[in-house]
Short mmCIF file of C-alpha atoms and ligand atoms in Angstrom, two decimals:
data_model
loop_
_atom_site.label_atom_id
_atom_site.label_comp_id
_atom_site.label_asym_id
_atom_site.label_seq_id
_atom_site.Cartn_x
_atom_site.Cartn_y
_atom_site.Cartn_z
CA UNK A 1 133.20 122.59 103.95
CA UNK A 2 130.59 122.98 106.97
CA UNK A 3 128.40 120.50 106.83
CA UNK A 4 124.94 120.03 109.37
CA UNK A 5 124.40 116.70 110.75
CA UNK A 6 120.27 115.79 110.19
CA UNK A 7 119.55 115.28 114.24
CA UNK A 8 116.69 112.12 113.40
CA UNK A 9 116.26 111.88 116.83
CA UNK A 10 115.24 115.41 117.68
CA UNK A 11 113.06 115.12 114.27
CA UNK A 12 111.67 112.02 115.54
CA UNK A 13 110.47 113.29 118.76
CA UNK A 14 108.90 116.18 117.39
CA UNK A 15 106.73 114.18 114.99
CA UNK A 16 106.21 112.06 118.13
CA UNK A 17 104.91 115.12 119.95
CA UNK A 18 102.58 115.98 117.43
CA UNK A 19 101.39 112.46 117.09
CA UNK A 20 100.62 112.86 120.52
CA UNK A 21 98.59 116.32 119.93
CA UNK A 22 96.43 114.60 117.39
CA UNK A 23 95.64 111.52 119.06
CA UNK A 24 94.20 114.29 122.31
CA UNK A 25 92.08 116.20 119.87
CA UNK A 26 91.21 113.08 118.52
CA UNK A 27 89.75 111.10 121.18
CA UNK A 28 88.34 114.18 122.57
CA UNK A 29 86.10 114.81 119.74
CA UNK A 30 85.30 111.03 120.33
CA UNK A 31 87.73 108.90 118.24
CA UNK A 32 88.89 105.71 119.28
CA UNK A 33 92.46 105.39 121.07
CA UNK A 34 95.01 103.95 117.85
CA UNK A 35 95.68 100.75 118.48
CA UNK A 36 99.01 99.13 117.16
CA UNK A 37 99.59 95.33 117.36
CA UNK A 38 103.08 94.10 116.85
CA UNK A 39 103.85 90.13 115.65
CA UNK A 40 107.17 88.77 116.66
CA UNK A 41 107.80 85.37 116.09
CA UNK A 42 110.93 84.03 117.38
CA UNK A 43 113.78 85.01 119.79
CA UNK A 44 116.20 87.26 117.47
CA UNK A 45 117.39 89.39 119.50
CA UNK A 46 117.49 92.49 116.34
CA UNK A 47 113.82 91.77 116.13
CA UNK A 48 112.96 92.12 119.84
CA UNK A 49 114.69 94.82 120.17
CA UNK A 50 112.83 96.71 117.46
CA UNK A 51 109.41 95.76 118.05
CA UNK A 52 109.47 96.32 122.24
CA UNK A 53 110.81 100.33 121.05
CA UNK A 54 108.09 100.39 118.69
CA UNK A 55 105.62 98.98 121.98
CA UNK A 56 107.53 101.51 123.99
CA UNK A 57 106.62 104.68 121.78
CA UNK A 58 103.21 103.55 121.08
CA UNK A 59 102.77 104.20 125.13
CA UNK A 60 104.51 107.52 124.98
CA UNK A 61 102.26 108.72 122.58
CA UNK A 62 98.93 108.06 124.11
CA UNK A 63 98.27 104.48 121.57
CA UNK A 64 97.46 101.10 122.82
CA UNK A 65 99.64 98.18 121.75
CA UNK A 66 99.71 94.47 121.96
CA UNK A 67 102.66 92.50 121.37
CA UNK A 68 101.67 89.22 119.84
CA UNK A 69 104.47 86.55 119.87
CA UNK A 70 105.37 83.16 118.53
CA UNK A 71 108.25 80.73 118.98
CA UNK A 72 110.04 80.48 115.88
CA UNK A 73 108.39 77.08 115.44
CA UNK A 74 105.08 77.98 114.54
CA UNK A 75 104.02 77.17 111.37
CA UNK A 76 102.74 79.32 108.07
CA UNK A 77 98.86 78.09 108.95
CA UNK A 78 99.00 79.03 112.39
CA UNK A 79 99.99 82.14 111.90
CA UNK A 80 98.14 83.26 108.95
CA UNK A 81 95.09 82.05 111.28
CA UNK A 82 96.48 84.54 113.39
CA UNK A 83 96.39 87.49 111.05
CA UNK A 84 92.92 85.90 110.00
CA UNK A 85 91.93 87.34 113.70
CA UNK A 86 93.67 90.76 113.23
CA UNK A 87 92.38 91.44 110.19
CA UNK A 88 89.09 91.05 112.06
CA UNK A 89 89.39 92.41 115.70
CA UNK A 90 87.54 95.57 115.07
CA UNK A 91 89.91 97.18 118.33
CA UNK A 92 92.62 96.78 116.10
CA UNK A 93 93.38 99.78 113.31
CA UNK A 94 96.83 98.21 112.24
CA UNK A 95 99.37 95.48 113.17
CA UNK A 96 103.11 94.33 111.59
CA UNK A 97 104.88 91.46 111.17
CA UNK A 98 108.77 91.93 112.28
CA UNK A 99 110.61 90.41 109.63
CA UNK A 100 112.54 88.29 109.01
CA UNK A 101 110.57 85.34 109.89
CA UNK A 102 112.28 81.72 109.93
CA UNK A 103 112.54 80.17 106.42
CA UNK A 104 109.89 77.75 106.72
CA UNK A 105 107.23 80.65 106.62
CA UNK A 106 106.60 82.46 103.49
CA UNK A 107 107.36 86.43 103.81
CA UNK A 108 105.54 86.87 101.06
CA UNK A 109 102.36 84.90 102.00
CA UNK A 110 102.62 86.94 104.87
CA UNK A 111 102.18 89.82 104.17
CA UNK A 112 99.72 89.37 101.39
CA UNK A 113 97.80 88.20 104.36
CA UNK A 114 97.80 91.36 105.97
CA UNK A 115 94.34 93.19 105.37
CA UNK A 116 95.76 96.48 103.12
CA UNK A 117 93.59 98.71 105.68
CA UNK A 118 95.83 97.63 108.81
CA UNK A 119 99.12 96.85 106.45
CA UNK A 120 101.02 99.96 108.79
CA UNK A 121 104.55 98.80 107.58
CA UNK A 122 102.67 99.67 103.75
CA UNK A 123 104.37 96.59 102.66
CA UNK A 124 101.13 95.60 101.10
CA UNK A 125 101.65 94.94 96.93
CA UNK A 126 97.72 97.00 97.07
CA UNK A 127 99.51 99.62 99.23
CA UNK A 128 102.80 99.21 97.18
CA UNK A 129 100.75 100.34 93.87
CA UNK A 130 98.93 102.96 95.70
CA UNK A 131 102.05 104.34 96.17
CA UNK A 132 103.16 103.92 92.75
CA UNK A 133 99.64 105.25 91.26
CA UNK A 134 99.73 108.34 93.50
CA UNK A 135 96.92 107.31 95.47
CA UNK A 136 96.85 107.85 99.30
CA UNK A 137 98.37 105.20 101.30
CA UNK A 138 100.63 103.40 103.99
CA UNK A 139 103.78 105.05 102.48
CA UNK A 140 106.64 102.27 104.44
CA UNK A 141 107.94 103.24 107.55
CA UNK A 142 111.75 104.07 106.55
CA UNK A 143 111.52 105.47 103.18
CA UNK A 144 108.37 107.53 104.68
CA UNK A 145 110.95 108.90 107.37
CA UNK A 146 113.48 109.83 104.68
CA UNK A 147 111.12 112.60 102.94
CA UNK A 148 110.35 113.78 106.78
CA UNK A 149 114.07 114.35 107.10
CA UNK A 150 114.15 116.05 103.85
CA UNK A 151 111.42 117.92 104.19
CA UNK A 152 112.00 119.46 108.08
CA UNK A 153 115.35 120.23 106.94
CA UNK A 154 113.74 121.87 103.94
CA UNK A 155 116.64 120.57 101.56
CA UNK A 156 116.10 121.27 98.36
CA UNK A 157 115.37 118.20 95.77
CA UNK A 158 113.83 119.92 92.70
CA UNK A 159 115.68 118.92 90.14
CA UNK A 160 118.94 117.03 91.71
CA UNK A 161 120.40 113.92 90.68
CA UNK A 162 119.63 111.56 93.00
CA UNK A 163 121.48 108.13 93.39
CA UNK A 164 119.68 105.55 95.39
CA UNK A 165 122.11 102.40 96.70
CA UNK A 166 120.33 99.31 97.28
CA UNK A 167 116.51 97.85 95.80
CA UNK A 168 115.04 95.88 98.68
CA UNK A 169 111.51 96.28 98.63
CA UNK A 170 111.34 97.71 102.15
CA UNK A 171 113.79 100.50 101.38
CA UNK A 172 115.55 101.04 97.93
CA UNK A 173 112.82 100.85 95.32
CA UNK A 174 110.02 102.52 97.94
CA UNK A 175 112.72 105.23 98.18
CA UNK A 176 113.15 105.50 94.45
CA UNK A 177 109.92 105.89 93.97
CA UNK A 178 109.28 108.76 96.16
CA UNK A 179 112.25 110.41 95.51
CA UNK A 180 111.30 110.75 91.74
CA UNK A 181 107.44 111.98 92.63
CA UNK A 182 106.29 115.00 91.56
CA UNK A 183 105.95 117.08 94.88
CA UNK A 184 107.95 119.95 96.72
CA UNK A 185 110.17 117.37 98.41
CA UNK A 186 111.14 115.19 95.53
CA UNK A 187 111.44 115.95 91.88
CA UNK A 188 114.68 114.77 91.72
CA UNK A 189 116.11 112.53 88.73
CA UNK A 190 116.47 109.38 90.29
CA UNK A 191 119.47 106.71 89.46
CA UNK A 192 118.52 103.12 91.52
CA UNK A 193 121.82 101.46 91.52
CA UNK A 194 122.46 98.11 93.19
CA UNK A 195 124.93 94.72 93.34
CA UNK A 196 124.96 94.80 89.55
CA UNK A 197 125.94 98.60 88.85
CA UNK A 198 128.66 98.98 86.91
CA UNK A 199 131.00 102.16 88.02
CA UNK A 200 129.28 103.01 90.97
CA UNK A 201 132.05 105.51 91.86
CA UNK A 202 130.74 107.43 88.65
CA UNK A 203 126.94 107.71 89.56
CA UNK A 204 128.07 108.50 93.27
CA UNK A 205 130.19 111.53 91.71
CA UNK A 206 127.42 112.70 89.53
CA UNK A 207 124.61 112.66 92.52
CA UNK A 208 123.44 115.91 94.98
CA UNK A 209 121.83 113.04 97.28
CA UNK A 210 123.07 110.18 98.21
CA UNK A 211 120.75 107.73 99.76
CA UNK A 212 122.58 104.76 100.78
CA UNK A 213 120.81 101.30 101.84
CA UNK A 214 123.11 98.40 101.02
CA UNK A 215 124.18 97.01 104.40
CA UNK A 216 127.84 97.18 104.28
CA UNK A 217 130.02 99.16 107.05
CA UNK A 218 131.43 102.17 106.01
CA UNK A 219 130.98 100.99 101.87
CA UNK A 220 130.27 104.78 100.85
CA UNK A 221 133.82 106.13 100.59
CA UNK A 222 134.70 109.78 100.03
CA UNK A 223 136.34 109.61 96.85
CA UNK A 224 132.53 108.73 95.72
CA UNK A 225 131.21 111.89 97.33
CA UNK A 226 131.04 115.34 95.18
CA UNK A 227 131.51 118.23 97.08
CA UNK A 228 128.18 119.71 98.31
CA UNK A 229 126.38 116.33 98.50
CA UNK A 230 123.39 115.34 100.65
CA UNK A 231 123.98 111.89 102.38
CA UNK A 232 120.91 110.22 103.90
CA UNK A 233 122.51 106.89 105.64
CA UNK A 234 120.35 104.19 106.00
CA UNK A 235 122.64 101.70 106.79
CA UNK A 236 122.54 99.65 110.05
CA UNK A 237 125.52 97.14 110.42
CA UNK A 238 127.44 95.38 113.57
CA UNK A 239 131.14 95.89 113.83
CA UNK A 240 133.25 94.32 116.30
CA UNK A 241 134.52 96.74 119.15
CA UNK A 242 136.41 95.05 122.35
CA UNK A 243 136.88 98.49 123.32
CA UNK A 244 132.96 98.44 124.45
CA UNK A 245 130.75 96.94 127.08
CA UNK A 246 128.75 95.45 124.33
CA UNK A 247 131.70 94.34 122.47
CA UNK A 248 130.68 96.17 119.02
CA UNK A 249 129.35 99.47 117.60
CA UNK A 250 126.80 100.69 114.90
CA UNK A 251 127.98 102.33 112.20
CA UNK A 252 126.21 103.22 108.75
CA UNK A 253 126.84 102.13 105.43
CA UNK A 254 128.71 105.71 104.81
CA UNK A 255 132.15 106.04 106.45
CA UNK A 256 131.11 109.11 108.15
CA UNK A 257 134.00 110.61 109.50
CA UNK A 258 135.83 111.26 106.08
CA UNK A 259 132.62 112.52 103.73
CA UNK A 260 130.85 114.63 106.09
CA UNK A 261 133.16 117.09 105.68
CA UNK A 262 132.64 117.22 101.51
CA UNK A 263 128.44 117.48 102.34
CA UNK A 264 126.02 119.92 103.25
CA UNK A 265 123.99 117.62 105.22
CA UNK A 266 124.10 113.96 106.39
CA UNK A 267 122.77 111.42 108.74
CA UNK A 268 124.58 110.27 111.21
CA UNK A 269 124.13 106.37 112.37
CA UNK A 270 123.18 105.88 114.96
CA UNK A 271 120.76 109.07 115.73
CA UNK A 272 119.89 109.73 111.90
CA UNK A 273 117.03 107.70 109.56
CA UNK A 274 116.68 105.31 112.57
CA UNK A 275 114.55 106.70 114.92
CA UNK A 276 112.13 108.06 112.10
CA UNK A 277 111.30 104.62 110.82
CA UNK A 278 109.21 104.44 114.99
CA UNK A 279 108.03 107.53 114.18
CA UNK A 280 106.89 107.37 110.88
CA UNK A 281 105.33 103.85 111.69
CA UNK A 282 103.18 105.51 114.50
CA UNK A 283 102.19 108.04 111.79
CA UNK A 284 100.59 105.35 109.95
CA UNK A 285 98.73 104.31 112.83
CA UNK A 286 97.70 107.47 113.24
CA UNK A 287 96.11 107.63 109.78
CA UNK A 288 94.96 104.18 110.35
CA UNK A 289 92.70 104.67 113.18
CA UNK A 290 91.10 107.99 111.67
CA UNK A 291 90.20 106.07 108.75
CA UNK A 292 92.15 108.41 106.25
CA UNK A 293 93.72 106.24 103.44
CA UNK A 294 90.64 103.71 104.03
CA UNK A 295 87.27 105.44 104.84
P1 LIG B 1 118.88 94.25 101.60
O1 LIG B 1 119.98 93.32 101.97
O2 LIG B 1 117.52 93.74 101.37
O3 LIG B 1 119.32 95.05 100.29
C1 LIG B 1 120.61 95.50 100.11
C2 LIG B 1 120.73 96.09 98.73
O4 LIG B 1 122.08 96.52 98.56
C3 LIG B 1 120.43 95.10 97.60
O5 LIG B 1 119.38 95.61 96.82
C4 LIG B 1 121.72 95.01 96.81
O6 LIG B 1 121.49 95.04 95.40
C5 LIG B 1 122.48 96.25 97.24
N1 LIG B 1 123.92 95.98 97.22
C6 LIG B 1 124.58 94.96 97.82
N2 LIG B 1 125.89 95.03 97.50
C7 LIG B 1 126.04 96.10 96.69
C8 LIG B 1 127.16 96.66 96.02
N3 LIG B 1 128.36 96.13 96.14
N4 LIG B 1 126.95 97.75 95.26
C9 LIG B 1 125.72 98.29 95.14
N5 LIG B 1 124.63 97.80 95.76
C10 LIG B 1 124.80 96.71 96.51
O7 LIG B 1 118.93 95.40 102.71
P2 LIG B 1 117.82 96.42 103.27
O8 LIG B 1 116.79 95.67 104.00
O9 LIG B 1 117.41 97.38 102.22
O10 LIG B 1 118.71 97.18 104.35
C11 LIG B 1 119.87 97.91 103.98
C12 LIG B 1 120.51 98.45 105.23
O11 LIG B 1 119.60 99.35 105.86
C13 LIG B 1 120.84 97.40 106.31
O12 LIG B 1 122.02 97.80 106.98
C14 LIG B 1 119.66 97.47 107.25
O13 LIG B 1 119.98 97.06 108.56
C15 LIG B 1 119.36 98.94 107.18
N6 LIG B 1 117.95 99.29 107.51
C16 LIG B 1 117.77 100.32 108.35
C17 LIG B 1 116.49 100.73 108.67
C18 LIG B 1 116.33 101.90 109.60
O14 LIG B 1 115.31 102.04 110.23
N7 LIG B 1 117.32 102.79 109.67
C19 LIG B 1 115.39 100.07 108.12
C20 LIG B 1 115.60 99.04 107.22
C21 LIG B 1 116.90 98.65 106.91
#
């Protein structure tokens, strides 16, 4: 079977160029420049990597941004007095905290202590039920990107069986969620399956769309894949290559090479559902500093 790869990249950019459009007629009609602060506390070198691309983009599309950053030995107080001065620097529309943060700070304290208004990542439990209640808000930055790639690739959901891998709050259960709303690019029947599933294999076979968030190389096989399927590959995972300068590659949670040809579409890793999550992140922003989920 031909099957098209989903280009995120090329998606990404466009939604980057019309981020860009926006924030021009915005400031023109005299709205404030968006202004995205990033937190990054301690030296992992995942986390640095993500938040200076996020810095990066915010420049290329006409935002401010200030990185904030922390050793890893600060402590919970400290930097929930930090957030304290977020929440209040008017200049500010929205902020994150990378995760993970070292073990002696609470993730969850953290992010409770993000004001819901500037909560961009929409990791917020008030933006989490918003979400849940069908009222506007920060949808989270990877799922959010997901139903972008859907949508611009006009796949069709209305109806399908939908199989979810994996129920972390920042991916799996968001994606559920949306995938099971009752707009164009959802509607599907949605099947959440994760560590404790029992046959897999079997709800794999009996899905049109695969969405696949677990964290394991290549752990989507092709004898799980019907013919026809849609495979959205969320996956990001380290595997040792001596071969390269860098000594390993990135590779998906979907062994690519040998169920791409049994789908219509997938996402390829990297170049698929990772740059959207920047994208999708700025999009928040966007909304942020025009005052559209919270007048
Ligand atoms: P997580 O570790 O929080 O969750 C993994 C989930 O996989 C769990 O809910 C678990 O139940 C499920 N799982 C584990 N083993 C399983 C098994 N044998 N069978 C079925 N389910 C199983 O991970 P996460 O934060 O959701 O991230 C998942 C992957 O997505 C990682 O590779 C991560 O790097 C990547 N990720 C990518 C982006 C992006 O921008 N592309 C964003 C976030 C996460």
């Amino acid at each position: 079977m031909s099957y098209e790869i989903i280009d995120g990249k090329k998606i990404s950019l466009q939604m980057q160029e019309e981020i860009a459009a926006e924030v021009k007629a915005f400031t023109a009609k005299g709205g404030k420049i968006p202004h995205l602060a990033a937190v990054l506390v301690g030296e992992d070198p995942a986390s640095q990597a993500y938040v200076g691309s996020k810095v990066k983009t915010c420049e290329k599309v006409g935002f401010k941004s200030t990185l904030v950053k922390f050793p890893s030995t600060i402590s919970e107080q400290e930097l929930l007095n930090k957030l304290d001065e977020l929440n209040n620097d008017k200049d500010i529309d929205g902020y994150i905290v990378q995760l993970p943060l070292p073990k002696h700070i609470s993730e969850h304290k953290i992010i409770e202590a993000v004001k819901p208004s500037k909560d961009v990542d929409g990791f917020h439990p008030i933006n989490v039920g918003r979400l849940v209640l069908d009222l506007p808000t920060y949808i989270s930055a990877t799922p959010y990107g997901i139903t972008q790639l859907l949508e611009r690739y006009n796949i069709e959901t209305s109806g399908k069986n939908c199989v979810v891998i994996g129920r972390s709050h920042i991916v799996g259960s968001p994606m559920s969620i949306l995938m099971a709303k009752n707009n164009k690019f959802a509607n599907c029947t949605v099947t959440l399956c994760h560590s404790r599933t029992k046959d897999l294999k079997a709800h794999c076979l009996n899905a049109d769309i695969i969405i696949a968030a677990i964290g394991k190389p290549n752990f989507v096989t092709a004898d799980m894949v019907k013919q026809g399927c849609v495979i959205i590959d969320v996956g990001i995972n380290r595997v040792d290559d001596a071969s390269l300068p860098k000594g390993y590659k990135l590779v998906g949670d979907v062994d690519f090479d040998n169920c791409a040809p049994k789908c219509s579409f997938i996402t390829p890793v990297p170049g698929g559902v990772g740059p959207m999550t920047i994208a999708s992140l700025l999009k928040n922003t966007l909304l942020a500093a025009k005052r559209e989920i919270y007048k």
